[in-house]
Coordinates of C-alpha atoms and ligand atoms in Angstrom, one line a residue:
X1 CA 147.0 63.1 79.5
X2 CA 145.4 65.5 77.2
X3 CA 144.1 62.8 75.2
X4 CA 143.4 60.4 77.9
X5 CA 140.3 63.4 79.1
X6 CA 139.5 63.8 75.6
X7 CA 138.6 59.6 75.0
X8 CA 136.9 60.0 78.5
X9 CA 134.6 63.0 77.5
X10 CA 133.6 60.9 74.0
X11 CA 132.9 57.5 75.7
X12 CA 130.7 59.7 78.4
X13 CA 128.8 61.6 75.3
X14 CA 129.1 58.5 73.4
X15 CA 127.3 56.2 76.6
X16 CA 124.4 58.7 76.9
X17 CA 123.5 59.0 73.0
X18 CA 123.5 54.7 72.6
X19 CA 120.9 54.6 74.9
X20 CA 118.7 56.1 72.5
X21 CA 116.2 57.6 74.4
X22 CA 116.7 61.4 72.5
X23 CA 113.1 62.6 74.0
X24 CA 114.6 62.1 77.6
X25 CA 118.1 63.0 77.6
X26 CA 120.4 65.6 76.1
X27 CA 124.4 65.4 75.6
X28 CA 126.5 65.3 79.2
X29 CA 128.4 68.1 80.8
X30 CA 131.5 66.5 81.9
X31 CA 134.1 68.1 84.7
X32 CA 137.4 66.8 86.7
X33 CA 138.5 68.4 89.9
X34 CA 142.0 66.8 91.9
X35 CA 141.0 64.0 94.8
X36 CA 143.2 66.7 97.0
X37 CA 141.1 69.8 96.7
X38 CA 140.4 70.8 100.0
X39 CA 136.8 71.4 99.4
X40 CA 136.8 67.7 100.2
X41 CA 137.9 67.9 103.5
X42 CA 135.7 71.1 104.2
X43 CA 132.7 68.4 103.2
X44 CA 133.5 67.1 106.5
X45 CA 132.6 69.9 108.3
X46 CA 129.7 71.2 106.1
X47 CA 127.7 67.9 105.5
X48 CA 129.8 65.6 108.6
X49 CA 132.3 63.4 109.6
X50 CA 130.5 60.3 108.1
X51 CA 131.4 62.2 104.3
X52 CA 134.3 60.3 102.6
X53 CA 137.5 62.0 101.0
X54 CA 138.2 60.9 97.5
X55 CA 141.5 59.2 99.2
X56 CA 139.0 57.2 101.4
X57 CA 137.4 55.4 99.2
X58 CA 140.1 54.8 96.7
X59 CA 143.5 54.4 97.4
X60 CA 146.1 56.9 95.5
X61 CA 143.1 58.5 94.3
X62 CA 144.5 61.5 92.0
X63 CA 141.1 62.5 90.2
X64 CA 138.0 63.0 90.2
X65 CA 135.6 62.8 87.5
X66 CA 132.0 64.5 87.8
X67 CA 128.5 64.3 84.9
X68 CA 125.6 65.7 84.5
X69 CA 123.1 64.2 82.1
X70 CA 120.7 67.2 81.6
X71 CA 117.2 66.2 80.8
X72 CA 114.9 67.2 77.7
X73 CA 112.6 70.3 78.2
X74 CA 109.6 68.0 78.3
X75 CA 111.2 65.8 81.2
X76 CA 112.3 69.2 83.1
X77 CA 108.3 70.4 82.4
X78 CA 106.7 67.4 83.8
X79 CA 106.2 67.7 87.3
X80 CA 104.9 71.3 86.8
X81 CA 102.6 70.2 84.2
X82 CA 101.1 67.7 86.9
X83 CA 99.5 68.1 90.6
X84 CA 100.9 64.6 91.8
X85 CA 103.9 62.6 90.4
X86 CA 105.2 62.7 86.7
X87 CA 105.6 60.1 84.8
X88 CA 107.8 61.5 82.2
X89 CA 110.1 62.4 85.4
X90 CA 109.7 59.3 86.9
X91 CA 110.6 57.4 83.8
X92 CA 114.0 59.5 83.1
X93 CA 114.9 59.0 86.5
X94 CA 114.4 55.6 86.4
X95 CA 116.1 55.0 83.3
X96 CA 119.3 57.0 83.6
X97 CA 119.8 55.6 87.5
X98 CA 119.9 52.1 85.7
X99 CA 122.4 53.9 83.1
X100 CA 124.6 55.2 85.2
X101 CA 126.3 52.3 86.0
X102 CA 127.0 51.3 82.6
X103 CA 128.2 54.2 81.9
X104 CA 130.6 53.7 84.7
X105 CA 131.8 50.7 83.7
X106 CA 132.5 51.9 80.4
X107 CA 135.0 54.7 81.4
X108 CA 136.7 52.2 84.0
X109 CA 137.2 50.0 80.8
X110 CA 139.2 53.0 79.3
X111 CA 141.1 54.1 82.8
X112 CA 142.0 50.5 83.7
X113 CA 143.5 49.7 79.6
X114 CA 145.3 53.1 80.6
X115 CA 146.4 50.9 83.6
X116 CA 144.6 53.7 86.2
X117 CA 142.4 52.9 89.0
X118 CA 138.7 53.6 89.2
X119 CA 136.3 53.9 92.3
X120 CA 132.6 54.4 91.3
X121 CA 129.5 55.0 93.4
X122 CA 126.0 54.4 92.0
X123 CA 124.0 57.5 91.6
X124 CA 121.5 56.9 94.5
X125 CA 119.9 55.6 97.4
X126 CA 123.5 55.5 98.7
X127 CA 122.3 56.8 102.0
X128 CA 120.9 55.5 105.2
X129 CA 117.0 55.5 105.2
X130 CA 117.1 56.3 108.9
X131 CA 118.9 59.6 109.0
X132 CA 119.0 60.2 105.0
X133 CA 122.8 60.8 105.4
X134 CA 125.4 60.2 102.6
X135 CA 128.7 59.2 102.2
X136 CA 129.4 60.3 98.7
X137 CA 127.9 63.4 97.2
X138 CA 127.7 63.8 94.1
X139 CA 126.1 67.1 94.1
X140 CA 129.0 68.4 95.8
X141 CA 131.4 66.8 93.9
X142 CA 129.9 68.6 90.9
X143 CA 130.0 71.5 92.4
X144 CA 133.8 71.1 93.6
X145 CA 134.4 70.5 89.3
X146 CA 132.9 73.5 88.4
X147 CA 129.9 72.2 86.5
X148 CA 127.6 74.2 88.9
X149 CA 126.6 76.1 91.7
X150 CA 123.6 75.6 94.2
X151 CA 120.4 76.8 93.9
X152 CA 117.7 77.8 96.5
X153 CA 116.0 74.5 96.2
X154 CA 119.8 72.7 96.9
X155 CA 119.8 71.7 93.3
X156 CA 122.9 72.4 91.3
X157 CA 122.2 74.4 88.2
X158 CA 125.0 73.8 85.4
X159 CA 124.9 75.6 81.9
X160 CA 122.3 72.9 81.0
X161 CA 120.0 74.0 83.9
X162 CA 119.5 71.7 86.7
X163 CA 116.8 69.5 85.4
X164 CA 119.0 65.9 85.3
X165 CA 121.4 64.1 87.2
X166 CA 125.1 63.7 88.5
X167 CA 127.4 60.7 88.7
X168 CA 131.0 60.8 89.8
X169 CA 134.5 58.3 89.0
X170 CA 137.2 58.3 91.4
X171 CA 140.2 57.9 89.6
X172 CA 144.5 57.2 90.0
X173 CA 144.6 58.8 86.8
X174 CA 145.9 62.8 86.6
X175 CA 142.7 64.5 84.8
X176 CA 143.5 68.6 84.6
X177 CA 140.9 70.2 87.5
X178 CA 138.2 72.3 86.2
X179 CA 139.5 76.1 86.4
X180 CA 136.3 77.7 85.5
X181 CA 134.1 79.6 88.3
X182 CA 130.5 78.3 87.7
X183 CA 127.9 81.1 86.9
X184 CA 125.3 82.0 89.6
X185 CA 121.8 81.8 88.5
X186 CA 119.8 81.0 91.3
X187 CA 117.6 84.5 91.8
X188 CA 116.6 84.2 95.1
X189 CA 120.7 84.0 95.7
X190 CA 121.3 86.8 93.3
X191 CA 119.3 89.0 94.9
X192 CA 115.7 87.3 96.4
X193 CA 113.7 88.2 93.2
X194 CA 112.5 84.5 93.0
X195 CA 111.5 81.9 95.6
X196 CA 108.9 79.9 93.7
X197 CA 110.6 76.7 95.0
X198 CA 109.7 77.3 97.9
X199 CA 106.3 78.3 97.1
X200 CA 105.7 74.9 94.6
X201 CA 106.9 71.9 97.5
X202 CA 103.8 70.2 98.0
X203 CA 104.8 69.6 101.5
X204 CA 106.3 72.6 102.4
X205 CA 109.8 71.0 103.0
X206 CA 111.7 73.5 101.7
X207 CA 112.9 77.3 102.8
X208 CA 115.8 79.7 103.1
X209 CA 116.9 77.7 105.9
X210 CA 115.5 74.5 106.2
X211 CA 115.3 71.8 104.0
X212 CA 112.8 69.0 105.6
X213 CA 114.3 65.9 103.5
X214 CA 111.9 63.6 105.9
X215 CA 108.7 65.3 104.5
X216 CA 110.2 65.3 101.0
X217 CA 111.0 61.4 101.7
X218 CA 107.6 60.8 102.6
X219 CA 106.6 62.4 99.5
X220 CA 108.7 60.5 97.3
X221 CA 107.6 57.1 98.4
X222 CA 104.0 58.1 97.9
X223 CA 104.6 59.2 94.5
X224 CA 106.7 56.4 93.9
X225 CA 103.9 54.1 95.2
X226 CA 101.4 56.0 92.3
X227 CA 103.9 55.4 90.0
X228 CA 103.9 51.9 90.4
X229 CA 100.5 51.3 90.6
X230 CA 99.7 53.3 87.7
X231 CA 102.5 53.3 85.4
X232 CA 104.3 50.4 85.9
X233 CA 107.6 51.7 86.7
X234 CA 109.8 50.5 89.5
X235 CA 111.8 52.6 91.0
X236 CA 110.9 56.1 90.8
X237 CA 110.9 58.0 93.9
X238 CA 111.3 61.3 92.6
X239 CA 109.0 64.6 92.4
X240 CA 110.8 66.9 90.5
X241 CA 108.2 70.1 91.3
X242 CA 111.3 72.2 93.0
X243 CA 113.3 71.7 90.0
X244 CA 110.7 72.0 87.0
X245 CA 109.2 75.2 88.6
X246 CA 112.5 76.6 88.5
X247 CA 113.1 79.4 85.7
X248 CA 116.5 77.7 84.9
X249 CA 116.4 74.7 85.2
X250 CA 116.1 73.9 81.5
X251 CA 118.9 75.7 79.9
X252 CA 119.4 75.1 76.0
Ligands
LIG1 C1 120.0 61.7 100.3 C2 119.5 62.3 99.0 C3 118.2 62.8 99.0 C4 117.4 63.0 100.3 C5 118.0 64.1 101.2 C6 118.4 65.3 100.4 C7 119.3 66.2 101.2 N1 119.1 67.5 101.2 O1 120.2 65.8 101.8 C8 116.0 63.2 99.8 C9 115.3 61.9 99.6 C10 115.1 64.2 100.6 C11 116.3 63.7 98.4 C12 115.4 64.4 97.6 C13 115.6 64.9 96.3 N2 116.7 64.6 95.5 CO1 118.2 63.7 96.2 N3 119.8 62.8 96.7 C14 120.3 62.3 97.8 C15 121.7 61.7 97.6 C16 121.5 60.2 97.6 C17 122.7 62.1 98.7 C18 122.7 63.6 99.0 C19 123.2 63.9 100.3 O2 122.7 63.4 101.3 N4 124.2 64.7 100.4 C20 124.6 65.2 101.7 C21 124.1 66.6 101.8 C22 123.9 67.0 103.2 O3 125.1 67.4 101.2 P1 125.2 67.7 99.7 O4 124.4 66.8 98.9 O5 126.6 67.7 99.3 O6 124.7 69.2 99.5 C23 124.9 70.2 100.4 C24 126.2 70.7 100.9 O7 127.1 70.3 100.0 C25 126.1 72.1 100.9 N5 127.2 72.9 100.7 C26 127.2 74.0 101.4 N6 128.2 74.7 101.2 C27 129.0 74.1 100.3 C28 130.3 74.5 99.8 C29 130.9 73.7 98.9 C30 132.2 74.0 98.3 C31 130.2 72.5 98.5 C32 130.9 71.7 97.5 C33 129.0 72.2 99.0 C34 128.3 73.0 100.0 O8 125.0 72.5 100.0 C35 124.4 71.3 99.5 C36 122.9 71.5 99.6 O9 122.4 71.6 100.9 C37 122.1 62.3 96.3 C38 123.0 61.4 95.4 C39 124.5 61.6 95.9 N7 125.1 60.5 96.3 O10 125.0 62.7 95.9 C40 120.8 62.6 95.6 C41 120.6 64.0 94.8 C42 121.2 65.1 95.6 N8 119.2 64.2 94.7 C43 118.8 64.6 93.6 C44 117.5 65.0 93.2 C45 117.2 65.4 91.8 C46 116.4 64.9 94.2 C47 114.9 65.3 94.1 C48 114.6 66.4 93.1 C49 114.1 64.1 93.9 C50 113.8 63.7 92.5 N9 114.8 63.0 92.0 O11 112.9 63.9 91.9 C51 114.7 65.8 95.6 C52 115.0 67.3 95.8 C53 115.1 67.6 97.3 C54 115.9 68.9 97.5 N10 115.3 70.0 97.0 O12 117.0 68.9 98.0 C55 120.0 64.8 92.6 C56 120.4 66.4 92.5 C57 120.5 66.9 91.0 C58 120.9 68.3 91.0 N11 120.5 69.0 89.9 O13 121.5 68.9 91.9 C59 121.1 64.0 93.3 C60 122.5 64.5 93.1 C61 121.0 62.6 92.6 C62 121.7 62.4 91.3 N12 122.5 61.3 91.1 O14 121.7 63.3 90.4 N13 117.5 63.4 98.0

């Protein structure tokens, strides 16, 4: 299936460069792990029961394909480079949320002519506004494919840095797992020299042990609210500042 992941990883890098927008996005990281790794099952336990196994939302599920779409170093500066919401943040998360799914479609295209079943699941707001819980991570998918590991601020940082976003593809097709153990370069994980995510979060929502997604939530809205109002974009709940702050978040 050699060249089966091969076609996959060129429509992916393909996908990202037709939508043209250069000055927000920079070519994908792309990573398979198997839909039987048993870091899906420990999900169960470490996020909860309402967390579904690859095999749960599609059936025969063999695969599982995991991207990042790292951002430009001007996207990844933005929200440091403002007090309130970012536009230039705002804007690439708007615009690669609305991607994702054609993006998605496009490798199902390719698995299904390969006569393989897909699964997808859109890239957010895929959770419960009461409780904020999830039934699909993609984070930790990405982490279980070894393009990453996770920071301090919960972010996962991949060779690009952590400044983008993640999308997954359940699969029936048989995609080689990742081998590769990702890199750790949070500091404040290596060894607590660096906690200025902590420090940034405008409403304190985020420590060594806690991680208030209610008062980052709240925050989100507002600045989605401003966002609206002033810049005309439509869905753009995002902040940004304990990412941008980060020293590696924009890798080259
Ligand atoms: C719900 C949600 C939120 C909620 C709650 C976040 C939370 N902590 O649960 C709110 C609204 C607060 C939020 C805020 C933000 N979010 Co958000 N969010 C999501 C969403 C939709 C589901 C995440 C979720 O609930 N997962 C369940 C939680 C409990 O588990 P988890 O994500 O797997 O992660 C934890 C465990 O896995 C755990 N873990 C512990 N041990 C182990 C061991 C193993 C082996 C593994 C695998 C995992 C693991 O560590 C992780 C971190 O706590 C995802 C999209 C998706 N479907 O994945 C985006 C997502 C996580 N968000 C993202 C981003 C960028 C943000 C914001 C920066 C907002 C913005 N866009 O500007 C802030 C950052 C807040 C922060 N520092 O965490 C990105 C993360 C990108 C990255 N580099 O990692 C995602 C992946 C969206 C995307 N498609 O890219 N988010």
């Amino acid at each position: 299936m050699e060249q089966l992941s091969t076609r996959m990883k060129q429509t992916i890098i393909k996908a990202v460069q037709d939508i043209n927008r250069p000055d927000l996005f920079r070519e994908p990281l792309i990573g398979f792990s198997s839909a039987n790794d048993p870091s899906y099952q420990e999900l169960k336990t470490i996020i909860g029961p309402w967390h579904r196994l690859p095999g749960e939302l599609l059936d025969e599920a063999v695969s599982v394909i995991s991207y990042f779409v790292p951002f430009t170093r001007a996207v990844v500066m933005g929200p440091t480079s403002t007090v309130d919401a970012s536009y230039v943040w705002g804007e690439a998360y708007q615009e690669i949320n609305r991607q994702f799914p054609v993006i998605d479609q496009l490798v199902s295209e390719l698995l299904h002519d390969y006569g393989f079943q897909t699964q997808t699941v859109p890239p957010s707001h895929t959770y419960d506004p009461v409780d904020l819980q999830c039934y699909w991570s993609h984070r930790s998918t990405a982490v279980i494919a070894g393009l990453g590991r996770i920071g301090a601020n919960r972010m996962v940082i991949t060779d690009k840095g952590s400044g983008g976003r993640f999308c997954s593809i359940i699969t029936t097709a048989h995609l080689e797992p990742n081998q590769t153990v990702a890199k750790e370069r949070c500091l404040w994980h290596i060894n607590r020299s660096c906690q200025k995510c902590f420090d940034i979060c405008p409403v304190n929502a985020l420590g060594p042990d806690v991680m208030d997604k209610f008062a980052c939530q709240d925050l989100l809205n507002k600045y989605e609210a401003d966002l609206i109002r002033t810049a005309a974009l439509e869905s753009a709940d995002a902040c940004g500042k304990c990412i941008s702050v980060c020293p590696v978040a924009y890798i080259e």
